[in-house]
């Protein structure tokens, strides 16, 4: 019991706790209250502040991208894709500068940026990472992740939530950039160590998840009108130091991530992430030809499903989003599968249907689970009871695990990106959707008659909107980081 209290931050061995001895044993209530108060006390930052500088012109195209990400947010804050929010993830932008490439930390909520690094050392780190130095009208956006914030509440499962959240976020920004920029590609196979060393990310329990390479169009929108900027090259690049629970959670995964194998760089290609559902000949980039930026502003996650059937036509429109090609360096095919579990859809036979290039396969391979079973295998989430259909993303375990922890990260990235496209498809079709990271994978594998040894990566629920208010995925924290 003493050990468990220490892990929670109380009792012997906890950071800041006094050595339990005679003095502690004889201390009265007044001394205990004073000690508690001391541990809760905050200290302000040093009075010296980095000097303010003008927002550089080279950075304004990136700031416009993040401003677009705020469209549709009722709070006016930065938008967040389903199951993931901009908080607690961080972003750095790399743009050309007078002294070589310059790295800026972006705080989208505060509309502030800080110059962190510039010069030859920065250029060398970019080259060593495989990204290269941005040229004229080019910029890079680095997505920086801190999964330990999620892990300290959800344990090891929090790492999966954080990876899925960041995949949603990276895909969200990629879709916006493909609409607004001449070139936009998501790079996932970069070598993160040079950038981590440059920005001292390891000291703060952060690491680079992925990067966007952007080339602006001539006359493209320029943002940053009401942003502030400071030259903070003498400060701590990653900002606030990690707190104790983060370092403990990070240590729990160190042995798995220590030996990440170097992945060979791959050329980015414009192709679907689920090759089994390739784009139809002559079809637009997104089925229906609707702007991805417009759909991103309309997209919401539901908190409740009505006990009503979903139309088959609406379901088809949502699933068509899986055909959308994205420009990434992910391999063309890694054995990823998707299975549709029909529960209440007009004109469709209930049961599990593997998804292929033409949509659901003929005839179910297994019966559909009832309402109670859905709630049970989704870890008691009652608001999922009346979901009309379920999409399961899954892949063969041997393919995921062969590259080590990097294979797990890549599989979750692909599943999260596809789930984000489903969210956009649901916005286009006016279908309620929510994505679920908490589920009993073994039970889903059995109920849906998935291929042997396939691992369930992610679950998306579809249906008719219920009576509860929609979940507003904007500045709000995602469920995986909230107190629920």
PDB file of N, CA, C and O in Angstrom, residues 205-276:
ATOM      1  N   UNK A 205      10.088  15.007 -21.895  1.00  0.00           N
ATOM      2  CA  UNK A 205       9.197  13.873 -22.183  1.00  0.00           C
ATOM      3  C   UNK A 205       8.346  14.101 -23.424  1.00  0.00           C
ATOM      4  O   UNK A 205       7.163  13.786 -23.458  1.00  0.00           O
ATOM      5  N   UNK A 206       8.953  14.650 -24.457  1.00  0.00           N
ATOM      6  CA  UNK A 206       8.265  14.868 -25.722  1.00  0.00           C
ATOM      7  C   UNK A 206       9.038  14.161 -26.830  1.00  0.00           C
ATOM      8  O   UNK A 206      10.219  13.888 -26.694  1.00  0.00           O
ATOM      9  N   UNK A 207       8.362  13.901 -27.950  1.00  0.00           N
ATOM     10  CA  UNK A 207       9.072  13.440 -29.133  1.00  0.00           C
ATOM     11  C   UNK A 207       8.285  13.841 -30.371  1.00  0.00           C
ATOM     12  O   UNK A 207       7.069  14.084 -30.319  1.00  0.00           O
ATOM     13  N   UNK A 208       8.993  13.943 -31.490  1.00  0.00           N
ATOM     14  CA  UNK A 208       8.361  14.335 -32.744  1.00  0.00           C
ATOM     15  C   UNK A 208       7.574  13.149 -33.293  1.00  0.00           C
ATOM     16  O   UNK A 208       8.119  12.063 -33.497  1.00  0.00           O
ATOM     17  N   UNK A 209       6.304  13.362 -33.536  1.00  0.00           N
ATOM     18  CA  UNK A 209       5.420  12.308 -34.037  1.00  0.00           C
ATOM     19  C   UNK A 209       5.462  12.256 -35.561  1.00  0.00           C
ATOM     20  O   UNK A 209       5.575  11.171 -36.156  1.00  0.00           O
ATOM     21  N   UNK A 210       5.368  13.393 -36.224  1.00  0.00           N
ATOM     22  CA  UNK A 210       5.308  13.446 -37.679  1.00  0.00           C
ATOM     23  C   UNK A 210       5.570  14.881 -38.110  1.00  0.00           C
ATOM     24  O   UNK A 210       5.699  15.783 -37.274  1.00  0.00           O
ATOM     25  N   UNK A 211       5.667  15.072 -39.411  1.00  0.00           N
ATOM     26  CA  UNK A 211       5.935  16.412 -39.940  1.00  0.00           C
ATOM     27  C   UNK A 211       5.126  16.627 -41.210  1.00  0.00           C
ATOM     28  O   UNK A 211       4.906  15.710 -42.000  1.00  0.00           O
ATOM     29  N   UNK A 212       4.671  17.850 -41.383  1.00  0.00           N
ATOM     30  CA  UNK A 212       4.016  18.277 -42.615  1.00  0.00           C
ATOM     31  C   UNK A 212       5.001  19.101 -43.430  1.00  0.00           C
ATOM     32  O   UNK A 212       5.629  20.030 -42.898  1.00  0.00           O
ATOM     33  N   UNK A 213       5.158  18.771 -44.699  1.00  0.00           N
ATOM     34  CA  UNK A 213       5.946  19.584 -45.614  1.00  0.00           C
ATOM     35  C   UNK A 213       4.970  20.390 -46.463  1.00  0.00           C
ATOM     36  O   UNK A 213       4.072  19.820 -47.103  1.00  0.00           O
ATOM     37  N   UNK A 214       5.125  21.707 -46.455  1.00  0.00           N
ATOM     38  CA  UNK A 214       4.165  22.598 -47.093  1.00  0.00           C
ATOM     39  C   UNK A 214       4.867  23.507 -48.090  1.00  0.00           C
ATOM     40  O   UNK A 214       5.985  23.977 -47.852  1.00  0.00           O
ATOM     41  N   UNK A 215       4.202  23.772 -49.202  1.00  0.00           N
ATOM     42  CA  UNK A 215       4.644  24.790 -50.155  1.00  0.00           C
ATOM     43  C   UNK A 215       3.435  25.650 -50.491  1.00  0.00           C
ATOM     44  O   UNK A 215       2.442  25.164 -51.037  1.00  0.00           O
ATOM     45  N   UNK A 216       3.525  26.919 -50.166  1.00  0.00           N
ATOM     46  CA  UNK A 216       2.383  27.815 -50.329  1.00  0.00           C
ATOM     47  C   UNK A 216       2.153  28.162 -51.793  1.00  0.00           C
ATOM     48  O   UNK A 216       3.093  28.201 -52.596  1.00  0.00           O
ATOM     49  N   UNK A 217       0.909  28.404 -52.127  1.00  0.00           N
ATOM     50  CA  UNK A 217       0.574  28.915 -53.443  1.00  0.00           C
ATOM     51  C   UNK A 217       0.859  30.413 -53.504  1.00  0.00           C
ATOM     52  O   UNK A 217       0.834  31.108 -52.491  1.00  0.00           O
ATOM     53  N   UNK A 218       1.093  30.910 -54.694  1.00  0.00           N
ATOM     54  CA  UNK A 218       1.247  32.349 -54.864  1.00  0.00           C
ATOM     55  C   UNK A 218      -0.072  33.028 -54.502  1.00  0.00           C
ATOM     56  O   UNK A 218      -1.144  32.612 -54.944  1.00  0.00           O
ATOM     57  N   UNK A 219       0.012  34.034 -53.671  1.00  0.00           N
ATOM     58  CA  UNK A 219      -1.195  34.751 -53.251  1.00  0.00           C
ATOM     59  C   UNK A 219      -2.043  34.000 -52.243  1.00  0.00           C
ATOM     60  O   UNK A 219      -3.206  34.352 -52.037  1.00  0.00           O
ATOM     61  N   UNK A 220      -1.483  32.944 -51.608  1.00  0.00           N
ATOM     62  CA  UNK A 220      -2.249  32.189 -50.610  1.00  0.00           C
ATOM     63  C   UNK A 220      -2.465  33.049 -49.375  1.00  0.00           C
ATOM     64  O   UNK A 220      -1.721  34.000 -49.119  1.00  0.00           O
ATOM     65  N   UNK A 221      -3.500  32.741 -48.567  1.00  0.00           N
ATOM     66  CA  UNK A 221      -3.806  33.545 -47.385  1.00  0.00           C
ATOM     67  C   UNK A 221      -2.621  33.631 -46.433  1.00  0.00           C
ATOM     68  O   UNK A 221      -1.862  32.675 -46.275  1.00  0.00           O
ATOM     69  N   UNK A 222      -2.476  34.757 -45.805  1.00  0.00           N
ATOM     70  CA  UNK A 222      -1.429  34.981 -44.821  1.00  0.00           C
ATOM     71  C   UNK A 222      -2.092  35.283 -43.480  1.00  0.00           C
ATOM     72  O   UNK A 222      -2.962  36.145 -43.389  1.00  0.00           O
ATOM     73  N   UNK A 223      -1.694  34.554 -42.463  1.00  0.00           N
ATOM     74  CA  UNK A 223      -2.278  34.754 -41.137  1.00  0.00           C
ATOM     75  C   UNK A 223      -1.340  35.494 -40.218  1.00  0.00           C
ATOM     76  O   UNK A 223      -0.360  36.114 -40.633  1.00  0.00           O
ATOM     77  N   UNK A 224      -1.642  35.409 -38.919  1.00  0.00           N
ATOM     78  CA  UNK A 224      -0.771  35.990 -37.909  1.00  0.00           C
ATOM     79  C   UNK A 224      -1.005  37.445 -37.611  1.00  0.00           C
ATOM     80  O   UNK A 224      -0.158  38.091 -36.978  1.00  0.00           O
ATOM     81  N   UNK A 225      -2.139  37.987 -38.047  1.00  0.00           N
ATOM     82  CA  UNK A 225      -2.365  39.423 -37.863  1.00  0.00           C
ATOM     83  C   UNK A 225      -2.380  39.813 -36.397  1.00  0.00           C
ATOM     84  O   UNK A 225      -1.852  40.850 -36.013  1.00  0.00           O
ATOM     85  N   UNK A 226      -2.988  38.988 -35.556  1.00  0.00           N
ATOM     86  CA  UNK A 226      -3.059  39.318 -34.130  1.00  0.00           C
ATOM     87  C   UNK A 226      -2.246  38.346 -33.275  1.00  0.00           C
ATOM     88  O   UNK A 226      -2.544  38.118 -32.116  1.00  0.00           O
ATOM     89  N   UNK A 227      -1.203  37.737 -33.857  1.00  0.00           N
ATOM     90  CA  UNK A 227      -0.307  36.863 -33.123  1.00  0.00           C
ATOM     91  C   UNK A 227       0.847  37.696 -32.550  1.00  0.00           C
ATOM     92  O   UNK A 227       1.210  38.739 -33.099  1.00  0.00           O
ATOM     93  N   UNK A 228       1.429  37.200 -31.468  1.00  0.00           N
ATOM     94  CA  UNK A 228       2.640  37.804 -30.928  1.00  0.00           C
ATOM     95  C   UNK A 228       3.813  36.873 -31.199  1.00  0.00           C
ATOM     96  O   UNK A 228       3.632  35.672 -31.419  1.00  0.00           O
ATOM     97  N   UNK A 229       5.015  37.437 -31.187  1.00  0.00           N
ATOM     98  CA  UNK A 229       6.201  36.639 -31.452  1.00  0.00           C
ATOM     99  C   UNK A 229       7.335  37.137 -30.569  1.00  0.00           C
ATOM    100  O   UNK A 229       7.450  38.349 -30.310  1.00  0.00           O
ATOM    101  N   UNK A 230       8.161  36.208 -30.078  1.00  0.00           N
ATOM    102  CA  UNK A 230       9.280  36.559 -29.208  1.00  0.00           C
ATOM    103  C   UNK A 230      10.509  35.768 -29.616  1.00  0.00           C
ATOM    104  O   UNK A 230      10.407  34.639 -30.109  1.00  0.00           O
ATOM    105  N   UNK A 231      11.672  36.388 -29.423  1.00  0.00           N
ATOM    106  CA  UNK A 231      12.943  35.720 -29.676  1.00  0.00           C
ATOM    107  C   UNK A 231      13.378  35.033 -28.392  1.00  0.00           C
ATOM    108  O   UNK A 231      13.896  35.652 -27.474  1.00  0.00           O
ATOM    109  N   UNK A 232      13.157  33.716 -28.318  1.00  0.00           N
ATOM    110  CA  UNK A 232      13.416  32.961 -27.092  1.00  0.00           C
ATOM    111  C   UNK A 232      14.547  31.957 -27.305  1.00  0.00           C
ATOM    112  O   UNK A 232      14.554  30.876 -26.714  1.00  0.00           O
ATOM    113  N   UNK A 233      15.534  32.327 -28.111  1.00  0.00           N
ATOM    114  CA  UNK A 233      16.626  31.403 -28.378  1.00  0.00           C
ATOM    115  C   UNK A 233      17.467  31.123 -27.139  1.00  0.00           C
ATOM    116  O   UNK A 233      18.180  30.121 -27.096  1.00  0.00           O
ATOM    117  N   UNK A 234      17.378  31.978 -26.133  1.00  0.00           N
ATOM    118  CA  UNK A 234      18.120  31.733 -24.902  1.00  0.00           C
ATOM    119  C   UNK A 234      17.328  30.982 -23.861  1.00  0.00           C
ATOM    120  O   UNK A 234      17.836  30.677 -22.774  1.00  0.00           O
ATOM    121  N   UNK A 235      16.060  30.634 -24.156  1.00  0.00           N
ATOM    122  CA  UNK A 235      15.210  29.956 -23.181  1.00  0.00           C
ATOM    123  C   UNK A 235      15.224  28.447 -23.347  1.00  0.00           C
ATOM    124  O   UNK A 235      16.058  27.872 -24.055  1.00  0.00           O
ATOM    125  N   UNK A 236      14.287  27.794 -22.689  1.00  0.00           N
ATOM    126  CA  UNK A 236      14.142  26.339 -22.770  1.00  0.00           C
ATOM    127  C   UNK A 236      13.266  26.025 -23.978  1.00  0.00           C
ATOM    128  O   UNK A 236      12.093  26.413 -24.004  1.00  0.00           O
ATOM    129  N   UNK A 237      13.773  25.342 -25.007  1.00  0.00           N
ATOM    130  CA  UNK A 237      13.007  25.152 -26.239  1.00  0.00           C
ATOM    131  C   UNK A 237      11.649  24.509 -26.037  1.00  0.00           C
ATOM    132  O   UNK A 237      10.661  24.945 -26.609  1.00  0.00           O
ATOM    133  N   UNK A 238      11.599  23.459 -25.247  1.00  0.00           N
ATOM    134  CA  UNK A 238      10.341  22.710 -25.110  1.00  0.00           C
ATOM    135  C   UNK A 238       9.407  23.311 -24.073  1.00  0.00           C
ATOM    136  O   UNK A 238       8.322  22.787 -23.844  1.00  0.00           O
ATOM    137  N   UNK A 239       9.809  24.411 -23.440  1.00  0.00           N
ATOM    138  CA  UNK A 239       8.910  25.046 -22.485  1.00  0.00           C
ATOM    139  C   UNK A 239       8.976  24.391 -21.117  1.00  0.00           C
ATOM    140  O   UNK A 239      10.031  23.944 -20.674  1.00  0.00           O
ATOM    141  N   UNK A 240       7.839  24.297 -20.465  1.00  0.00           N
ATOM    142  CA  UNK A 240       7.757  23.806 -19.091  1.00  0.00           C
ATOM    143  C   UNK A 240       8.366  22.418 -18.959  1.00  0.00           C
ATOM    144  O   UNK A 240       8.142  21.535 -19.767  1.00  0.00           O
ATOM    145  N   UNK A 241       9.126  22.254 -17.886  1.00  0.00           N
ATOM    146  CA  UNK A 241       9.735  20.949 -17.622  1.00  0.00           C
ATOM    147  C   UNK A 241       8.663  19.926 -17.266  1.00  0.00           C
ATOM    148  O   UNK A 241       7.621  20.256 -16.699  1.00  0.00           O
ATOM    149  N   UNK A 242       8.927  18.683 -17.598  1.00  0.00           N
ATOM    150  CA  UNK A 242       7.986  17.615 -17.291  1.00  0.00           C
ATOM    151  C   UNK A 242       7.848  17.441 -15.785  1.00  0.00           C
ATOM    152  O   UNK A 242       8.803  17.606 -15.029  1.00  0.00           O
ATOM    153  N   UNK A 243       6.637  17.127 -15.349  1.00  0.00           N
ATOM    154  CA  UNK A 243       6.393  16.893 -13.931  1.00  0.00           C
ATOM    155  C   UNK A 243       6.579  15.412 -13.631  1.00  0.00           C
ATOM    156  O   UNK A 243       6.653  14.577 -14.527  1.00  0.00           O
ATOM    157  N   UNK A 244       6.613  15.109 -12.358  1.00  0.00           N
ATOM    158  CA  UNK A 244       6.968  13.756 -11.942  1.00  0.00           C
ATOM    159  C   UNK A 244       6.085  12.649 -12.536  1.00  0.00           C
ATOM    160  O   UNK A 244       6.606  11.654 -13.047  1.00  0.00           O
ATOM    161  N   UNK A 245       4.747  12.780 -12.515  1.00  0.00           N
ATOM    162  CA  UNK A 245       3.967  11.662 -13.089  1.00  0.00           C
ATOM    163  C   UNK A 245       4.299  11.408 -14.553  1.00  0.00           C
ATOM    164  O   UNK A 245       4.266  10.267 -15.007  1.00  0.00           O
ATOM    165  N   UNK A 246       4.621  12.469 -15.315  1.00  0.00           N
ATOM    166  CA  UNK A 246       4.984  12.270 -16.708  1.00  0.00           C
ATOM    167  C   UNK A 246       6.261  11.443 -16.841  1.00  0.00           C
ATOM    168  O   UNK A 246       6.359  10.545 -17.673  1.00  0.00           O
ATOM    169  N   UNK A 247       7.253  11.768 -16.036  1.00  0.00           N
ATOM    170  CA  UNK A 247       8.526  11.041 -16.136  1.00  0.00           C
ATOM    171  C   UNK A 247       8.358   9.576 -15.756  1.00  0.00           C
ATOM    172  O   UNK A 247       9.003   8.699 -16.336  1.00  0.00           O
ATOM    173  N   UNK A 248       7.487   9.302 -14.781  1.00  0.00           N
ATOM    174  CA  UNK A 248       7.251   7.905 -14.397  1.00  0.00           C
ATOM    175  C   UNK A 248       6.566   7.135 -15.522  1.00  0.00           C
ATOM    176  O   UNK A 248       6.923   5.998 -15.825  1.00  0.00           O
ATOM    177  N   UNK A 249       5.557   7.759 -16.145  1.00  0.00           N
ATOM    178  CA  UNK A 249       4.862   7.092 -17.244  1.00  0.00           C
ATOM    179  C   UNK A 249       5.794   6.902 -18.435  1.00  0.00           C
ATOM    180  O   UNK A 249       5.759   5.872 -19.115  1.00  0.00           O
ATOM    181  N   UNK A 250       6.636   7.895 -18.683  1.00  0.00           N
ATOM    182  CA  UNK A 250       7.575   7.794 -19.790  1.00  0.00           C
ATOM    183  C   UNK A 250       8.547   6.635 -19.572  1.00  0.00           C
ATOM    184  O   UNK A 250       8.873   5.891 -20.493  1.00  0.00           O
ATOM    185  N   UNK A 251       9.003   6.479 -18.335  1.00  0.00           N
ATOM    186  CA  UNK A 251       9.945   5.415 -18.026  1.00  0.00           C
ATOM    187  C   UNK A 251       9.336   4.036 -18.295  1.00  0.00           C
ATOM    188  O   UNK A 251      10.033   3.087 -18.636  1.00  0.00           O
ATOM    189  N   UNK A 252       8.015   3.940 -18.133  1.00  0.00           N
ATOM    190  CA  UNK A 252       7.352   2.647 -18.328  1.00  0.00           C
ATOM    191  C   UNK A 252       7.463   2.169 -19.777  1.00  0.00           C
ATOM    192  O   UNK A 252       7.375   0.970 -20.046  1.00  0.00           O
ATOM    193  N   UNK A 253       7.647   3.095 -20.720  1.00  0.00           N
ATOM    194  CA  UNK A 253       7.734   2.711 -22.129  1.00  0.00           C
ATOM    195  C   UNK A 253       9.140   2.814 -22.694  1.00  0.00           C
ATOM    196  O   UNK A 253       9.357   2.482 -23.855  1.00  0.00           O
ATOM    197  N   UNK A 254      10.082   3.265 -21.889  1.00  0.00           N
ATOM    198  CA  UNK A 254      11.430   3.486 -22.399  1.00  0.00           C
ATOM    199  C   UNK A 254      12.024   2.226 -23.005  1.00  0.00           C
ATOM    200  O   UNK A 254      12.652   2.255 -24.069  1.00  0.00           O
ATOM    201  N   UNK A 255      11.815   1.079 -22.357  1.00  0.00           N
ATOM    202  CA  UNK A 255      12.421  -0.157 -22.852  1.00  0.00           C
ATOM    203  C   UNK A 255      11.861  -0.561 -24.206  1.00  0.00           C
ATOM    204  O   UNK A 255      12.547  -1.200 -25.006  1.00  0.00           O
ATOM    205  N   UNK A 256      10.615  -0.174 -24.487  1.00  0.00           N
ATOM    206  CA  UNK A 256      10.033  -0.534 -25.774  1.00  0.00           C
ATOM    207  C   UNK A 256      10.496   0.411 -26.884  1.00  0.00           C
ATOM    208  O   UNK A 256      10.686  -0.006 -28.025  1.00  0.00           O
ATOM    209  N   UNK A 257      10.665   1.679 -26.554  1.00  0.00           N
ATOM    210  CA  UNK A 257      11.019   2.663 -27.568  1.00  0.00           C
ATOM    211  C   UNK A 257      12.527   2.842 -27.716  1.00  0.00           C
ATOM    212  O   UNK A 257      12.975   3.482 -28.674  1.00  0.00           O
ATOM    213  N   UNK A 258      13.308   2.283 -26.794  1.00  0.00           N
ATOM    214  CA  UNK A 258      14.751   2.487 -26.825  1.00  0.00           C
ATOM    215  C   UNK A 258      15.366   1.961 -28.114  1.00  0.00           C
ATOM    216  O   UNK A 258      16.285   2.555 -28.673  1.00  0.00           O
ATOM    217  N   UNK A 259      14.900   0.827 -28.589  1.00  0.00           N
ATOM    218  CA  UNK A 259      15.521   0.159 -29.738  1.00  0.00           C
ATOM    219  C   UNK A 259      14.685   0.310 -31.007  1.00  0.00           C
ATOM    220  O   UNK A 259      14.565  -0.616 -31.788  1.00  0.00           O
ATOM    221  N   UNK A 260      14.096   1.495 -31.202  1.00  0.00           N
ATOM    222  CA  UNK A 260      13.332   1.706 -32.425  1.00  0.00           C
ATOM    223  C   UNK A 260      14.263   1.572 -33.629  1.00  0.00           C
ATOM    224  O   UNK A 260      15.264   2.285 -33.726  1.00  0.00           O
ATOM    225  N   UNK A 261      13.970   0.673 -34.553  1.00  0.00           N
ATOM    226  CA  UNK A 261      14.858   0.516 -35.711  1.00  0.00           C
ATOM    227  C   UNK A 261      14.747   1.708 -36.655  1.00  0.00           C
ATOM    228  O   UNK A 261      13.699   2.342 -36.750  1.00  0.00           O
ATOM    229  N   UNK A 262      15.834   2.017 -37.331  1.00  0.00           N
ATOM    230  CA  UNK A 262      15.809   3.084 -38.323  1.00  0.00           C
ATOM    231  C   UNK A 262      14.955   2.626 -39.511  1.00  0.00           C
ATOM    232  O   UNK A 262      15.147   1.540 -40.044  1.00  0.00           O
ATOM    233  N   UNK A 263      13.996   3.459 -39.884  1.00  0.00           N
ATOM    234  CA  UNK A 263      13.134   3.121 -41.007  1.00  0.00           C
ATOM    235  C   UNK A 263      13.628   3.849 -42.246  1.00  0.00           C
ATOM    236  O   UNK A 263      13.904   5.044 -42.216  1.00  0.00           O
ATOM    237  N   UNK A 264      13.718   3.133 -43.330  1.00  0.00           N
ATOM    238  CA  UNK A 264      14.209   3.730 -44.566  1.00  0.00           C
ATOM    239  C   UNK A 264      13.233   4.810 -45.024  1.00  0.00           C
ATOM    240  O   UNK A 264      12.018   4.591 -45.039  1.00  0.00           O
ATOM    241  N   UNK A 265      13.751   5.988 -45.380  1.00  0.00           N
ATOM    242  CA  UNK A 265      12.864   7.037 -45.905  1.00  0.00           C
ATOM    243  C   UNK A 265      12.128   6.536 -47.136  1.00  0.00           C
ATOM    244  O   UNK A 265      12.645   5.726 -47.913  1.00  0.00           O
ATOM    245  N   UNK A 266      10.926   7.002 -47.313  1.00  0.00           N
ATOM    246  CA  UNK A 266      10.121   6.604 -48.459  1.00  0.00           C
ATOM    247  C   UNK A 266       9.560   7.849 -49.124  1.00  0.00           C
ATOM    248  O   UNK A 266       9.266   8.840 -48.455  1.00  0.00           O
ATOM    249  N   UNK A 267       9.445   7.793 -50.441  1.00  0.00           N
ATOM    250  CA  UNK A 267       8.870   8.917 -51.168  1.00  0.00           C
ATOM    251  C   UNK A 267       7.385   9.007 -50.872  1.00  0.00           C
ATOM    252  O   UNK A 267       6.688   7.987 -50.767  1.00  0.00           O
ATOM    253  N   UNK A 268       6.906  10.220 -50.723  1.00  0.00           N
ATOM    254  CA  UNK A 268       5.482  10.418 -50.459  1.00  0.00           C
ATOM    255  C   UNK A 268       4.683  10.140 -51.721  1.00  0.00           C
ATOM    256  O   UNK A 268       5.109  10.463 -52.832  1.00  0.00           O
ATOM    257  N   UNK A 269       3.544   9.514 -51.553  1.00  0.00           N
ATOM    258  CA  UNK A 269       2.659   9.228 -52.668  1.00  0.00           C
ATOM    259  C   UNK A 269       1.247   9.656 -52.362  1.00  0.00           C
ATOM    260  O   UNK A 269       0.823   9.657 -51.197  1.00  0.00           O
ATOM    261  N   UNK A 270       0.496  10.022 -53.406  1.00  0.00           N
ATOM    262  CA  UNK A 270      -0.897  10.446 -53.245  1.00  0.00           C
ATOM    263  C   UNK A 270      -1.775   9.231 -53.494  1.00  0.00           C
ATOM    264  O   UNK A 270      -2.076   8.874 -54.638  1.00  0.00           O
ATOM    265  N   UNK A 271      -2.146   8.552 -52.419  1.00  0.00           N
ATOM    266  CA  UNK A 271      -2.880   7.297 -52.557  1.00  0.00           C
ATOM    267  C   UNK A 271      -3.732   7.072 -51.312  1.00  0.00           C
ATOM    268  O   UNK A 271      -3.485   7.655 -50.259  1.00  0.00           O
ATOM    269  N   UNK A 272      -4.726   6.196 -51.415  1.00  0.00           N
ATOM    270  CA  UNK A 272      -5.554   5.899 -50.241  1.00  0.00           C
ATOM    271  C   UNK A 272      -4.775   5.083 -49.216  1.00  0.00           C
ATOM    272  O   UNK A 272      -3.902   4.288 -49.577  1.00  0.00           O
ATOM    273  N   UNK A 273      -5.083   5.286 -47.950  1.00  0.00           N
ATOM    274  CA  UNK A 273      -4.430   4.537 -46.882  1.00  0.00           C
ATOM    275  C   UNK A 273      -5.045   3.157 -46.698  1.00  0.00           C
ATOM    276  O   UNK A 273      -4.501   2.326 -45.972  1.00  0.00           O
ATOM    277  N   UNK A 274      -6.169   2.920 -47.335  1.00  0.00           N
ATOM    278  CA  UNK A 274      -6.827   1.610 -47.292  1.00  0.00           C
ATOM    279  C   UNK A 274      -6.949   1.129 -48.735  1.00  0.00           C
ATOM    280  O   UNK A 274      -7.957   1.364 -49.400  1.00  0.00           O
ATOM    281  N   UNK A 275      -5.905   0.487 -49.262  1.00  0.00           N
ATOM    282  CA  UNK A 275      -5.876   0.165 -50.693  1.00  0.00           C
ATOM    283  C   UNK A 275      -7.046  -0.684 -51.165  1.00  0.00           C
ATOM    284  O   UNK A 275      -7.388  -0.657 -52.348  1.00  0.00           O
ATOM    285  N   UNK A 276      -7.660  -1.440 -50.266  1.00  0.00           N
ATOM    286  CA  UNK A 276      -8.778  -2.280 -50.689  1.00  0.00           C
ATOM    287  C   UNK A 276      -9.941  -1.450 -51.216  1.00  0.00           C
ATOM    288  O   UNK A 276     -10.784  -1.950 -51.945  1.00  0.00           O
TER     289      UNK A 276
END
